[in-house]
Coordinates of C-alpha atoms in Angstrom, one line a residue:
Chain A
X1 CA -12.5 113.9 -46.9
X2 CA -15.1 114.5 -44.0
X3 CA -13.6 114.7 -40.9
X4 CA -16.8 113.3 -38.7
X5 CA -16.7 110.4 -40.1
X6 CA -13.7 109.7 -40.4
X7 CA -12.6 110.1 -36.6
X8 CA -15.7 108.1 -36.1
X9 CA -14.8 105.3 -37.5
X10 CA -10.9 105.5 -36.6
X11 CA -12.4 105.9 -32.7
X12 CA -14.4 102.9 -33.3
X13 CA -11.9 101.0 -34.9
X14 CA -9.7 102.0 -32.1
X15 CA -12.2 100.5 -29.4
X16 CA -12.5 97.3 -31.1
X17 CA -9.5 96.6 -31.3
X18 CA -8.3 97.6 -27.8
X19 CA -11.4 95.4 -26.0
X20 CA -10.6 92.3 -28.7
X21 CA -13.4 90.8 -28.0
X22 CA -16.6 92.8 -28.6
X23 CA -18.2 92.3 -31.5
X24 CA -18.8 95.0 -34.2
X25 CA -22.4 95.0 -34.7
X26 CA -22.2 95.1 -30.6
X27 CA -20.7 98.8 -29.9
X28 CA -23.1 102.0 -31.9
X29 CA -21.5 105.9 -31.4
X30 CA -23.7 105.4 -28.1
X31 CA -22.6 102.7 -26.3
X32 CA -21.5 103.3 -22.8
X33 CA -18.0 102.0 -23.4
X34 CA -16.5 102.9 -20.3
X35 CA -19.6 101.8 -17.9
X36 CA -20.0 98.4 -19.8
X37 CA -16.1 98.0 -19.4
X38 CA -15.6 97.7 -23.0
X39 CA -12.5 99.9 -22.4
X40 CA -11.1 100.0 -19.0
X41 CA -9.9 102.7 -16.9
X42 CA -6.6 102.0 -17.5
X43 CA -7.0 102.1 -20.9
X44 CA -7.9 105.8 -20.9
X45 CA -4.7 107.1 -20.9
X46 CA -4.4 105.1 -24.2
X47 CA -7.4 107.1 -25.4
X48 CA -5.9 110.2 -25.0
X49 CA -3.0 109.6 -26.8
X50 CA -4.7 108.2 -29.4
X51 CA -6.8 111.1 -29.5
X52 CA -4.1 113.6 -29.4
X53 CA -2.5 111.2 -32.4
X54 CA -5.9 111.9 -34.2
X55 CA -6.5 115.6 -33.7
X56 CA -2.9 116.7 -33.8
X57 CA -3.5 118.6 -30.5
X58 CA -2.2 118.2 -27.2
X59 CA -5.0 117.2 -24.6
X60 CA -5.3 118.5 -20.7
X61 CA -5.9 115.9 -18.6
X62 CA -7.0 118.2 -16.0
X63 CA -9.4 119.9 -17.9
X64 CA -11.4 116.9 -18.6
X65 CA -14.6 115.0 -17.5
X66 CA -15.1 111.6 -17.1
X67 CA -18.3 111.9 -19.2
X68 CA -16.1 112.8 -22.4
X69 CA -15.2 109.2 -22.1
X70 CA -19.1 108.1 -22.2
X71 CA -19.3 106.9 -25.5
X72 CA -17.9 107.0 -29.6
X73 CA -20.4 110.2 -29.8
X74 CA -18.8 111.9 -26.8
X75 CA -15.3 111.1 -27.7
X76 CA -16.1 113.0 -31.2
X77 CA -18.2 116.3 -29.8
X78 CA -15.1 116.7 -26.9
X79 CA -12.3 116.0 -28.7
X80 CA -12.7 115.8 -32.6
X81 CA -15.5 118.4 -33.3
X82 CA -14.1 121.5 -33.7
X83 CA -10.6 120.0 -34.2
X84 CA -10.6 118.7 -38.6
X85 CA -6.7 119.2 -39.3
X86 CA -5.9 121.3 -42.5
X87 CA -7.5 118.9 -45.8
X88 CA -10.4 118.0 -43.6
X89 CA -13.9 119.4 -44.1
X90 CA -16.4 119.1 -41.1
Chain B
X1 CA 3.8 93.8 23.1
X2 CA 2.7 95.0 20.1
X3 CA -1.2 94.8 19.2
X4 CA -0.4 95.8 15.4
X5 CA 1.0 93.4 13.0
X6 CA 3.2 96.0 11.7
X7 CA 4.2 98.5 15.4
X8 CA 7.3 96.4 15.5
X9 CA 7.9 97.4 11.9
X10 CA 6.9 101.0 12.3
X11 CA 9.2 101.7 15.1
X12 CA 12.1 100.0 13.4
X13 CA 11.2 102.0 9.9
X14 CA 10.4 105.4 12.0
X15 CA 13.7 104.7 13.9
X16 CA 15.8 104.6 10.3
X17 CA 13.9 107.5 9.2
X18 CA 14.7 109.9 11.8
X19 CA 18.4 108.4 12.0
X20 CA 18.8 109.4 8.1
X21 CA 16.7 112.6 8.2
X22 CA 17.9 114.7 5.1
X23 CA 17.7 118.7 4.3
X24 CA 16.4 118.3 0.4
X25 CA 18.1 122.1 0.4
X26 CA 21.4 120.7 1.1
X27 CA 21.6 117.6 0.0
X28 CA 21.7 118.1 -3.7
X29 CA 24.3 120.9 -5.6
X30 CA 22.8 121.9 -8.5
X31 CA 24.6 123.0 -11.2
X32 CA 23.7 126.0 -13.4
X33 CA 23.8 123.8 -16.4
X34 CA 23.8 120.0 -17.3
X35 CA 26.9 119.0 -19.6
X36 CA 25.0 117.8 -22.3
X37 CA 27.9 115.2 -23.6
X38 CA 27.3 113.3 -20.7
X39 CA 24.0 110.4 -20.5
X40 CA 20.9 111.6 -18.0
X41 CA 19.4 108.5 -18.6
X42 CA 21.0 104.5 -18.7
X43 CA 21.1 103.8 -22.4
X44 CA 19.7 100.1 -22.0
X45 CA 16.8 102.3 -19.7
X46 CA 15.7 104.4 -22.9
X47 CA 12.4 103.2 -24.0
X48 CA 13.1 102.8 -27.5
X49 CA 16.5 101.2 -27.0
X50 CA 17.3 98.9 -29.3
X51 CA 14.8 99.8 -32.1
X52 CA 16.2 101.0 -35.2
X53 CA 15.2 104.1 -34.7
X54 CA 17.4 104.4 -31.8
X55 CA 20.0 102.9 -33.6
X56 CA 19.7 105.6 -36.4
X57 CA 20.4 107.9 -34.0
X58 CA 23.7 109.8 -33.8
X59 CA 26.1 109.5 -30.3
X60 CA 25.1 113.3 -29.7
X61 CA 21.2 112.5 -30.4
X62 CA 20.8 109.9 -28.4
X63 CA 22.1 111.5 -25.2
X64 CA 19.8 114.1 -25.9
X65 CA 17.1 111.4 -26.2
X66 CA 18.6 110.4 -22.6
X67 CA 18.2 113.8 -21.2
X68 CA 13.9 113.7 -22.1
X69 CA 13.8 110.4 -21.4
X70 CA 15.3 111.2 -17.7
X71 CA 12.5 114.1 -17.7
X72 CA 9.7 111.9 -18.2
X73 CA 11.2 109.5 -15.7
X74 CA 11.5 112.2 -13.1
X75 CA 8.1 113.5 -13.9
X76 CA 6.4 109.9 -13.7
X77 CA 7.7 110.1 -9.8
X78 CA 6.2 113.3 -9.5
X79 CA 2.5 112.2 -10.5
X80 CA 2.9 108.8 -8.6
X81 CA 4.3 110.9 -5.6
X82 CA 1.9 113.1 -6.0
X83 CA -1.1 110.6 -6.0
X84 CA 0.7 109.0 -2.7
X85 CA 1.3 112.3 -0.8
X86 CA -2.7 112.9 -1.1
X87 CA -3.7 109.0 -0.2
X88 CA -1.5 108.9 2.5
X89 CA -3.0 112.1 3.8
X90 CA -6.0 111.3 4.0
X91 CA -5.6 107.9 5.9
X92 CA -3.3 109.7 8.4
X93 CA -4.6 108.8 12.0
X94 CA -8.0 107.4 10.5
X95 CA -9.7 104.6 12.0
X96 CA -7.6 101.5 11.4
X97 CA -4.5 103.6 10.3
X98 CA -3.2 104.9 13.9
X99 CA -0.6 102.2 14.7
X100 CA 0.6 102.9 11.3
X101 CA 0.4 106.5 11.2
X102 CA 3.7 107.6 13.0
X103 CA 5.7 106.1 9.9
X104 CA 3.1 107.7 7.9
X105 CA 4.6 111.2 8.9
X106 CA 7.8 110.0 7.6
X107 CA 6.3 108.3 4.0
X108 CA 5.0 111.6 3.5
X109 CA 8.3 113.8 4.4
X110 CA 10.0 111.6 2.7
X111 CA 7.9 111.6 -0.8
X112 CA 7.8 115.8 -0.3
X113 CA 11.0 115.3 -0.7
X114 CA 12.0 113.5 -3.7
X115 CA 8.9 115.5 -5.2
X116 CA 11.6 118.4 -5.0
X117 CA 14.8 116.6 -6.3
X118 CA 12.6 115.2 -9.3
X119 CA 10.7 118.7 -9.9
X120 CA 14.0 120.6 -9.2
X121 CA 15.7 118.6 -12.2
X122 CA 12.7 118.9 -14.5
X123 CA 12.0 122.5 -13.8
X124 CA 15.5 123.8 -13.9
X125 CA 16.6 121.9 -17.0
X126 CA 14.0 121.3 -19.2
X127 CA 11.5 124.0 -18.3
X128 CA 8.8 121.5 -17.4
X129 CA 7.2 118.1 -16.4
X130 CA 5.2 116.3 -18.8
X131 CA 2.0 116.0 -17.8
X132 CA 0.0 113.1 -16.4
X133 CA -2.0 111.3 -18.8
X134 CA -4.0 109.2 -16.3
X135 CA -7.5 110.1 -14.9
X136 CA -9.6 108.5 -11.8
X137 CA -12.9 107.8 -12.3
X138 CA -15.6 106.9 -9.0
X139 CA -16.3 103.5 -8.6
X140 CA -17.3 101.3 -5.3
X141 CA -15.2 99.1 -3.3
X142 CA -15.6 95.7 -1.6
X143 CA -14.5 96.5 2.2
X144 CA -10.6 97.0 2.4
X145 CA -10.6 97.1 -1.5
X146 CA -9.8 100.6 -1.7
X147 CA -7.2 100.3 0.5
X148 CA -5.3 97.8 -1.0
X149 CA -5.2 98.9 -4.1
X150 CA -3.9 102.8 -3.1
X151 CA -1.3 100.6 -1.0
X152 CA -0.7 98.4 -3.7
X153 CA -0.5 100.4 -7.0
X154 CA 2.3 102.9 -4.9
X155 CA 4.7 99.8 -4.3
X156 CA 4.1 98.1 -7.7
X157 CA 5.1 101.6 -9.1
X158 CA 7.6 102.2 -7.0
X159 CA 9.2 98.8 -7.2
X160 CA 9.6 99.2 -11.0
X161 CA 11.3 102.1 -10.2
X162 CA 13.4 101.8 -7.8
X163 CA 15.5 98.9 -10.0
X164 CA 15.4 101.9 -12.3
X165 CA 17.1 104.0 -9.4
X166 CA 19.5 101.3 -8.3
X167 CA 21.1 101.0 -11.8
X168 CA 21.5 104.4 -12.6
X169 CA 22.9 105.2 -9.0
X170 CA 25.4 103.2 -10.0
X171 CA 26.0 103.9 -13.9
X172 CA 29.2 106.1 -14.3
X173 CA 28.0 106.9 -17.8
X174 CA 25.5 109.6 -16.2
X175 CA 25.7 112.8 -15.2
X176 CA 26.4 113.2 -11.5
X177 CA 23.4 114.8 -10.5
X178 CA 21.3 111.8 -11.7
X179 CA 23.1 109.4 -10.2
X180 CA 22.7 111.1 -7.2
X181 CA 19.1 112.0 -7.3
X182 CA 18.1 108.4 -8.2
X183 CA 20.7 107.3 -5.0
X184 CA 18.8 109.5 -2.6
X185 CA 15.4 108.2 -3.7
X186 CA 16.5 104.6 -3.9
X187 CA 17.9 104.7 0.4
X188 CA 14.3 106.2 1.3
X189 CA 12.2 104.1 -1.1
X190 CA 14.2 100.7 0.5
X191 CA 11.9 101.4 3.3
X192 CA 8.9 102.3 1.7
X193 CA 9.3 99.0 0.2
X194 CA 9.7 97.4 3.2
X195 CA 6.5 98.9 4.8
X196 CA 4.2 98.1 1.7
X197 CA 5.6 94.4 1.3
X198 CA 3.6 93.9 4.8
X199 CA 1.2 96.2 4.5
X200 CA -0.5 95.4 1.6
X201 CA 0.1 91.6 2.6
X202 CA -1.9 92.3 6.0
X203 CA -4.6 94.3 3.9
X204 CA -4.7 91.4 1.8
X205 CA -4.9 88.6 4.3
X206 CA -7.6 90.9 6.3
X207 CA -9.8 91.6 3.8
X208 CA -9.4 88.6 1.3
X209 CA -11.9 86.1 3.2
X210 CA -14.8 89.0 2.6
X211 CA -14.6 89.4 -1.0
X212 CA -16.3 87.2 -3.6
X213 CA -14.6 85.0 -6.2
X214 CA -16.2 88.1 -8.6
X215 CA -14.2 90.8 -6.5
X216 CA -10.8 89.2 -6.2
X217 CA -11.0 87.9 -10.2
X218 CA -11.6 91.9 -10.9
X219 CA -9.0 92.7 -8.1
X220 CA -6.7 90.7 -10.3
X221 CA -7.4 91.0 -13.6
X222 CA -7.1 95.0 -13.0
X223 CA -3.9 94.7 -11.2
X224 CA -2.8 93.2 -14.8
X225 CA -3.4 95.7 -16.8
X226 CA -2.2 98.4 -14.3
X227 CA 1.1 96.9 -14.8
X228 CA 0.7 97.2 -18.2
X229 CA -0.7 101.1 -18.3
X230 CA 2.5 101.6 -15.8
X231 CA 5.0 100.7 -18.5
X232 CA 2.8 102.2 -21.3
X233 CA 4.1 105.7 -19.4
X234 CA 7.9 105.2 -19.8
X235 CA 6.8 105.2 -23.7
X236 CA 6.1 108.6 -24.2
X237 CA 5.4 110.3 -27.4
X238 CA 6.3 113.7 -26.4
X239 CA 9.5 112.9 -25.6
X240 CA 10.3 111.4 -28.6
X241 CA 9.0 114.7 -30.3
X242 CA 11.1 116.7 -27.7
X243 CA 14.0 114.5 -29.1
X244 CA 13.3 115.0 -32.7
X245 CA 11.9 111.6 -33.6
X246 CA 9.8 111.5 -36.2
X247 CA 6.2 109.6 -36.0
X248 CA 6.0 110.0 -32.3
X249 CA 2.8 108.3 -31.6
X250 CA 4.0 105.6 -34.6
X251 CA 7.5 104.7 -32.7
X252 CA 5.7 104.8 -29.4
X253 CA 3.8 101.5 -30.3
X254 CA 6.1 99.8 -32.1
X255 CA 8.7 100.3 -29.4
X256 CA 6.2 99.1 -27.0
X257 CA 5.8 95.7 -28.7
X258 CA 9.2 94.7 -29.8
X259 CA 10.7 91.6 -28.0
X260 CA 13.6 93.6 -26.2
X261 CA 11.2 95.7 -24.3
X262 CA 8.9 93.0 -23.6
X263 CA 11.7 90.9 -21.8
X264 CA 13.0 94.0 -20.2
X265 CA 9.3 94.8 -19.1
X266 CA 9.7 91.2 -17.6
X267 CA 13.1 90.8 -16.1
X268 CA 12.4 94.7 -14.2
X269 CA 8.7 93.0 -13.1
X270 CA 9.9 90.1 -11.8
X271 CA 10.3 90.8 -8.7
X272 CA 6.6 92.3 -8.7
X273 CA 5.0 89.4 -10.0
X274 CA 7.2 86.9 -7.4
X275 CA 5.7 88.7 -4.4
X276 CA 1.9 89.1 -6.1
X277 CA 2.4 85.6 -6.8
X278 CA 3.9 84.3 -3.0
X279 CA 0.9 86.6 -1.5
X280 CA -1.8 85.4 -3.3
X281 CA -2.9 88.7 -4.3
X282 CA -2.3 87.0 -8.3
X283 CA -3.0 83.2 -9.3
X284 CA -1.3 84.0 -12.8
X285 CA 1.9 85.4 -14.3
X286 CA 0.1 88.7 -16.0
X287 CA 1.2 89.4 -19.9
X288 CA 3.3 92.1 -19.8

């Protein structure tokens, strides 16, 4: 199973159905979801739980940068990259 | 004579505060070890209560549930004291914030304060706080926007806990300590309160005539969901790992949605929503 796309799609997925009302042919691995308010700030903290839920690691929230939360492509390279879980392949 | 709404209110409050001035050194014992057959944490209060996963849980498990969940109580005070101590700060004596700033001494003592009982508890029995989740990110303001919503956020938060506070100081099921931890934080916060049901009124009434129909919807419809990401934090996964629950993540979100929680999300909110309502500050009951 290939992990990139995989978390891809389960990040997408994820955004989806957190905004409701986006459409899917609307949000690409580059669309500024925080800065077009698809997710709210609020809604980060979601994110990282979700994220740890995906990656199996615990994340520091003080170690991070906004821009992490830029986009689907940033999520991945930040969080998911170097992080496949044993039966994954990059 | 008093030029700002709230002098009367600040002397009356500063007045209480230096009457009821407490050494955090003294005013707690601390014993070496918690007995762990007692409850750290109101069984109705635990966030999974009444799931059946709680309800799989021996006697013995699910005061050791209690104990984590009191952890990640105690540390949520800490990051939400924490964010206050370093807002209040930095509007001590500013323009604007003079009249109010000799009460703003004691907000700040005060919060120092519990910082200590809630990090003492975390720190000597568990080993640790768990960490905050949330993260700021820069944005502009409409003029008294920011303001009002550092003001707001703290009392919303600290509302919600305080009917936390006020049942456990009273629940003989728990272990002494937390009874009296959540006691001690429950006399100071009853004038916090006091001071941020006018404050953020005043802000509100001040500013509200400036904003557009754009700002305050926004102004709204964020206060919503920061009710809703406020109560997302008493469901923590880790806790339920620390506890040995299985699917943390998985229970976290199912416990969140069942019907119990959501009408104990509203009956602990009510008295939230009744005030953003009487002020204005919401037009609609927000889904909670």
């Amino acid at each position: 199973m290939n992990w990139e796309h995989n978390s891809r799609v389960q990040l997408r997925h994820w955004v989806l159905a957190k905004n409701g009302k986006i459409r899917p042919e609307e949000l690409d691995d580059h669309t500024p979801i925080l800065e077009q308010r698809i997710i709210t700030s609020l809604q980060v903290m979601d994110l990282i739980l979700f994220l740890e839920q995906l990656t199996g690691k615990p994340i520091e929230v003080e170690m991070l940068q906004p821009g992490a939360f830029r986009s689907i492509e940033t999520l991945y390279q930040h969080f998911c990259a170097a992080e496949a879980p044993n039966g994954y392949q990059h | 004579m008093h030029h700002h709404p709230l002098e009367a209110t600040v002397e009356r409050l500063c007045a209480v505060s230096q009457a009821k001035y407490a050494n955090p050194y003294t005013a707690i014992d601390w014993p070496a070890q918690l007995d762990g057959d007692q409850w750290c944490m109101s069984p109705e209060l635990i966030s999974i209560f009444g799931t059946e996963a709680y309800m799989h849980l021996s006697a013995a498990e699910q005061r050791r549930l209690s104990f984590y969940e009191a952890v990640n109580f105690f540390s949520l005070n800490i990051h939400g004291e924490r964010a206050l101590v370093e807002g209040l700060a930095r509007r001590l004596y500013r323009k604007g914030h003079r009249a109010i700033s000799p009460y703003l001494h004691h907000f700040l003592d005060e919060e120092n304060k519990h910082m200590t009982y809630f990090g003492g508890f975390c720190m000597r029995y568990a080993g640790k706080i768990y960490p905050d989740k949330k993260l700021a990110f820069p944005r502009t303001y409409a003029p008294g926007e920011e303001d009002l919503l550092f003001f707001i956020k703290i009392l919303l938060f600290e509302k919600i806990v305080d009917v936390y506070n006020v049942r456990m100081s009273k629940d003989i099921r728990l272990v002494p300590l937390v009874r009296r931890i959540n006691l001690l934080h429950h006399l100071d916060e009853a004038r916090h309160l006091a001071f941020g049901h006018l404050l953020v009124q005043q802000i509100f009434q001040e500013y509200r005539q400036q904003w557009s129909d754009d700002t305050l919807h926004a102004l709204r419809d964020y206060l919503s969901n920061y009710l809703v990401a406020t109560w997302n934090e008493y469901f923590n996964p880790e806790v339920y790992r620390d506890a040995g629950l299985d699917d943390p993540y998985g229970l976290k979100e199912h416990a969140f949605q069942q019907p119990g929680a959501r009408a104990h999300r509203r009956e602990v909110t009510a008295s939230c929503i009744r005030y953003l309502l009487a002020t204005g500050i919401l037009s609609e009951e927000p889904a909670l």
